[in-house]
XYZ file of N, CA and C in Angstrom:
408
model
N 204.109 177.477 103.001
C 205.769 177.481 103.687
C 206.472 178.630 102.506
N 207.522 179.163 103.118
C 208.343 180.328 102.627
C 209.491 179.535 101.735
N 209.427 179.920 100.562
C 210.671 179.089 99.808
C 211.292 180.221 98.859
N 212.399 179.887 98.366
C 213.077 180.882 97.581
C 213.971 180.036 96.524
N 214.454 180.700 95.278
C 214.835 180.006 94.022
C 216.294 180.424 94.118
N 217.053 179.383 93.874
C 218.600 179.713 93.669
C 219.083 180.002 92.105
N 220.252 180.329 92.013
C 220.499 180.916 90.666
C 220.256 179.761 89.660
N 220.260 178.539 89.879
C 219.789 177.454 89.044
C 218.329 177.276 89.031
N 217.640 178.142 89.546
C 216.095 178.126 89.710
C 215.378 176.935 90.127
N 216.322 176.469 91.188
C 216.068 175.269 92.084
C 215.411 175.636 93.242
N 214.173 175.380 93.572
C 213.268 175.683 94.675
C 213.706 175.089 96.076
N 213.976 175.965 97.042
C 214.523 175.545 98.431
C 213.628 176.237 99.479
N 213.482 175.343 100.612
C 212.764 175.949 101.712
C 213.551 176.927 102.467
N 212.846 177.944 102.705
C 213.561 179.203 103.446
C 213.751 178.725 104.986
N 214.871 178.691 105.617
C 214.848 178.413 107.183
C 214.242 179.413 107.901
N 214.024 180.715 107.401
C 213.584 181.862 108.237
C 212.249 181.839 107.694
N 211.201 181.492 107.954
C 209.714 181.288 107.437
C 208.992 182.732 107.888
N 209.004 183.627 106.818
C 208.429 185.141 107.093
C 207.282 185.438 106.400
N 206.813 184.382 105.431
C 205.368 184.317 104.969
C 204.114 183.776 105.821
N 203.249 184.346 105.920
C 202.151 183.898 106.843
C 200.866 184.000 106.181
N 200.368 182.672 105.873
C 199.096 182.361 105.103
C 198.121 182.877 105.993
N 197.237 184.090 105.473
C 196.014 184.369 106.181
C 194.699 183.908 105.532
N 194.556 183.579 104.172
C 193.374 183.137 103.469
C 193.775 182.231 102.320
N 192.951 181.431 101.958
C 192.993 180.566 100.944
C 191.762 179.973 100.453
N 191.559 180.021 99.192
C 190.095 179.561 98.669
C 190.495 178.862 97.140
N 189.865 177.856 96.904
C 190.173 177.276 95.637
C 188.591 176.692 94.956
N 188.360 176.860 93.972
C 187.273 176.480 93.198
C 187.681 175.871 91.830
N 186.780 175.513 91.069
C 186.920 174.858 89.426
C 187.894 175.985 88.831
N 187.995 176.890 88.857
C 188.792 177.904 88.196
C 189.819 178.720 88.658
N 189.786 178.870 90.183
C 190.557 179.811 90.596
C 191.286 179.065 91.982
N 192.340 179.677 92.038
C 192.790 179.693 93.499
C 193.411 180.927 93.954
N 192.913 181.405 95.401
C 193.110 182.842 95.771
C 193.655 182.381 96.962
N 194.911 183.288 97.341
C 195.839 183.201 98.590
C 195.851 184.595 98.925
N 195.953 184.898 100.454
C 196.337 186.068 100.859
C 197.482 185.592 101.893
N 198.409 186.394 102.016
C 199.499 186.286 102.908
C 200.063 187.694 103.565
N 200.664 187.553 104.647
C 201.202 188.546 105.109
C 202.859 188.445 105.230
N 203.394 189.581 105.324
C 205.269 189.519 105.475
C 205.587 190.710 105.832
N 206.631 190.821 106.596
C 207.199 192.154 106.784
C 207.684 192.657 105.488
N 207.837 194.036 105.299
C 208.429 194.730 104.224
C 209.800 194.357 104.063
N 210.405 194.290 105.002
C 212.110 194.171 105.653
C 212.083 193.142 106.465
N 212.696 191.792 105.907
C 212.881 190.717 106.851
C 214.127 190.463 107.497
N 215.171 191.283 106.676
C 216.549 191.066 107.474
C 216.820 189.497 107.016
N 216.284 188.815 106.090
C 216.685 187.375 105.575
C 217.221 187.483 104.240
N 218.523 187.098 104.077
C 219.167 187.113 102.625
C 218.278 186.362 101.626
N 217.333 185.499 102.060
C 216.859 184.915 100.904
C 215.564 185.482 100.453
N 215.371 186.383 101.252
C 214.032 187.488 100.818
C 214.449 188.761 100.043
N 213.792 189.086 99.205
C 213.859 190.407 98.843
C 212.823 191.496 99.633
N 213.266 192.905 99.711
C 212.739 193.893 100.385
C 211.519 194.177 99.653
N 210.316 194.529 100.264
C 209.315 194.873 99.333
C 209.081 196.450 99.608
N 209.190 197.087 98.116
C 209.447 198.664 98.275
C 208.421 199.125 97.862
N 208.527 200.551 97.573
C 207.367 201.428 96.746
C 207.416 201.310 95.124
N 208.434 200.848 94.724
C 208.590 200.858 93.267
C 207.868 199.383 92.816
N 208.254 199.213 91.457
C 207.742 197.899 90.852
C 208.368 196.659 91.141
N 207.676 195.849 91.605
C 208.213 194.377 91.887
C 207.884 193.359 90.927
N 208.665 192.653 90.897
C 208.705 191.251 89.963
C 208.271 190.408 90.856
N 206.853 189.905 90.449
C 206.098 188.690 91.280
C 206.430 187.576 90.119
N 206.716 186.245 90.891
C 206.559 185.262 89.981
C 205.838 184.165 90.788
N 205.228 183.350 89.874
C 204.300 182.344 90.327
C 204.405 181.015 89.627
N 204.000 180.043 90.426
C 204.034 178.752 89.587
C 202.953 177.829 90.472
N 202.208 176.809 89.784
C 201.509 175.933 90.315
C 201.516 174.371 89.671
N 201.255 173.506 90.613
C 201.142 172.189 90.003
C 199.468 171.934 90.271
N 199.056 171.171 89.237
C 197.618 170.874 89.284
C 196.985 169.922 90.518
N 198.003 169.220 90.961
C 197.683 168.641 92.186
C 198.158 168.966 93.469
N 197.312 169.062 94.651
C 197.729 169.521 95.772
C 198.971 168.966 96.208
N 199.870 169.729 97.025
C 201.019 168.966 97.471
C 201.122 168.454 98.762
N 200.077 168.908 99.369
C 199.983 168.559 100.953
C 201.102 169.163 101.890
N 201.772 168.481 102.618
C 202.787 168.823 103.570
C 203.938 168.589 103.132
N 204.154 167.919 101.679
C 205.347 167.792 101.268
C 205.848 168.845 100.375
N 207.071 168.936 100.092
C 207.580 169.977 99.069
C 206.776 170.280 97.762
N 206.941 171.142 97.315
C 205.971 171.325 96.047
C 206.492 170.837 94.879
N 205.632 170.053 94.174
C 206.079 169.458 92.819
C 206.236 170.475 91.532
N 207.090 169.873 90.710
C 207.531 170.776 89.597
C 206.179 171.278 88.890
N 206.326 172.466 88.603
C 205.007 173.127 87.963
C 204.778 172.763 86.383
N 206.062 172.414 85.823
C 206.073 172.334 84.134
C 205.861 173.482 83.699
N 204.985 173.873 82.882
C 204.740 174.972 82.077
C 203.594 175.973 82.851
N 203.355 175.780 84.082
C 202.263 176.356 84.907
C 202.946 177.406 85.663
N 203.489 178.344 84.806
C 204.224 179.492 85.793
C 204.143 180.748 85.192
N 204.422 181.769 85.547
C 204.255 183.414 85.018
C 205.083 184.286 85.896
N 205.057 185.380 85.568
C 205.436 186.400 86.084
C 204.859 187.735 85.886
N 205.003 188.691 86.620
C 204.251 190.165 86.513
C 205.147 190.995 87.314
N 205.044 192.355 86.699
C 205.557 193.416 87.263
C 204.435 194.319 87.843
N 204.628 194.525 89.070
C 203.303 195.168 89.894
C 203.858 196.174 91.049
N 203.206 196.919 91.394
C 203.437 197.916 92.433
C 202.405 197.480 93.718
N 203.142 196.593 94.626
C 202.496 196.037 95.792
C 202.044 197.041 96.575
N 202.876 198.124 96.964
C 202.628 199.200 97.678
C 202.133 200.202 96.920
N 200.799 201.110 97.326
C 200.257 202.082 96.603
C 200.252 201.950 95.166
N 199.504 200.879 94.826
C 199.417 200.863 93.406
C 198.719 201.891 92.720
N 198.949 202.013 91.231
C 198.490 203.289 90.571
C 197.115 202.781 90.477
N 195.851 203.495 90.580
C 194.447 203.403 90.313
C 194.167 203.975 88.850
N 193.423 203.293 88.196
C 192.971 203.546 86.757
C 192.169 204.969 87.041
N 191.429 205.117 88.046
C 190.600 206.553 87.975
C 191.240 207.465 88.698
N 192.524 207.588 88.765
C 193.161 208.674 89.847
C 193.138 209.999 88.950
N 193.123 209.759 87.403
C 193.013 211.160 86.503
C 191.404 211.654 86.395
N 191.314 212.752 86.560
C 189.889 213.440 86.392
C 189.760 213.109 84.840
N 188.435 212.919 84.518
C 187.856 212.591 83.185
C 188.193 213.782 82.208
N 188.133 215.108 82.645
C 188.384 216.446 81.663
C 189.695 216.584 81.506
N 190.479 215.749 82.033
C 192.130 215.949 81.880
C 192.530 215.914 80.292
N 193.206 216.909 79.681
C 193.658 217.042 78.210
C 194.789 215.882 78.153
N 194.776 215.157 77.001
C 195.919 214.252 76.997
C 196.229 214.139 75.407
N 197.333 213.576 75.030
C 197.660 213.084 74.021
C 198.443 211.928 73.823
N 198.278 211.053 73.024
C 198.824 209.598 72.720
C 199.999 209.775 71.964
N 201.049 208.677 72.201
C 202.508 208.874 71.544
C 202.480 207.304 71.415
N 202.558 206.886 69.971
C 202.228 205.500 69.539
C 203.094 205.369 68.463
N 204.079 204.285 68.571
C 204.620 203.590 67.474
C 203.992 202.947 66.491
N 204.380 203.383 65.173
C 203.409 202.688 64.023
C 204.263 201.491 63.359
N 203.650 200.463 62.945
C 204.081 199.251 62.478
C 205.572 198.913 62.799
N 205.367 198.585 64.122
C 206.705 198.008 64.667
C 206.421 196.586 64.966
N 207.169 195.846 64.497
C 207.241 193.960 64.853
C 208.237 193.898 65.635
N 207.770 193.246 66.847
C 208.552 192.789 68.095
C 208.689 191.394 67.877
N 210.073 191.225 67.844
C 210.715 189.808 67.301
C 210.190 188.868 68.602
N 209.909 187.507 68.214
C 209.474 186.595 69.229
C 210.384 186.015 69.729
N 211.900 185.962 69.279
C 212.877 185.259 69.574
C 213.540 185.993 70.889
N 213.032 187.065 71.320
C 214.067 187.819 72.412
C 212.856 188.247 73.520
N 213.515 188.288 74.669
C 212.669 188.373 75.879
C 212.446 190.060 76.159
N 213.452 190.913 75.381
C 213.259 192.239 75.456
C 213.583 193.143 74.036
N 212.896 193.950 73.734
C 213.087 194.802 72.565
C 213.067 196.060 73.010
N 214.118 197.016 72.489
C 213.946 198.512 72.778
C 213.925 199.013 71.534
N 212.966 200.046 71.237
C 212.248 200.916 70.392
C 212.589 202.167 70.642
N 213.541 203.126 69.945
C 213.528 204.336 69.889
C 212.970 205.253 68.881
N 212.241 206.026 69.265
C 211.406 206.961 67.965
C 211.351 208.429 69.020
N 211.523 209.377 68.067
C 211.365 210.733 68.338
C 209.839 211.204 67.961
N 209.314 212.163 68.836
C 207.912 212.483 68.516
C 207.886 214.012 68.764
N 207.177 214.548 67.973
C 207.067 216.116 67.931
C 205.985 216.321 68.930
N 206.301 216.945 69.964
C 205.276 217.153 71.053
C 204.204 218.302 70.789
N 202.950 218.467 71.062
C 202.092 219.531 70.784
C 202.664 220.816 71.291
N 202.300 222.014 70.432
C 202.912 223.326 71.369
C 201.938 223.743 72.561
N 202.517 223.994 73.559
C 202.115 224.667 74.707
C 202.427 226.009 75.031
N 201.263 226.872 75.620
C 201.636 228.230 75.877
C 201.824 228.398 77.298
N 201.940 227.599 78.101
C 202.000 227.663 79.466
C 202.412 226.223 80.047
N 203.079 226.227 81.353
C 203.572 225.090 81.875
C 202.374 224.040 82.055
N 203.047 222.782 81.541
C 202.138 221.600 81.876
C 202.887 220.461 82.584
N 202.104 219.583 83.157
C 202.809 218.467 83.997
C 202.521 217.155 83.254
N 203.447 216.360 83.101
C 203.063 214.721 82.906
C 202.581 214.135 84.065
N 201.721 213.397 84.076
C 200.835 213.117 85.388
C 200.876 211.345 85.152
N 200.768 210.924 84.010
C 200.901 209.494 83.848
C 201.792 209.136 82.510
N 202.142 208.099 82.629
C 202.934 207.370 81.302
C 202.541 206.163 81.073
């Protein structure tokens, strides 16, 4: 079923059911689901699916919920930023393409914050003709 979370992170059943389960499989180690949904549902409880990076959140309870509302997930939850449309493929760049790495050295990322911003200036290699950045 189609649900949404309100500002208090409480789960509510969406009155306009826009997600349609097309496949489900479960074994001892994995649960796989496939669903379909319009990119733009005109439902205020849904987010439009766009070409950009989307934040996908997930949660599960170890027991099947059946036809009742989902049970609280506890710590079984997570999120990931992904491109749902036209994802970047690892093999899009030819192997002979020249490259260079820019890496911060000896940076400690604090464990007590969700986001850390780190600014550093790098000297670029000298180029004698026009070049294009094709991946970051």
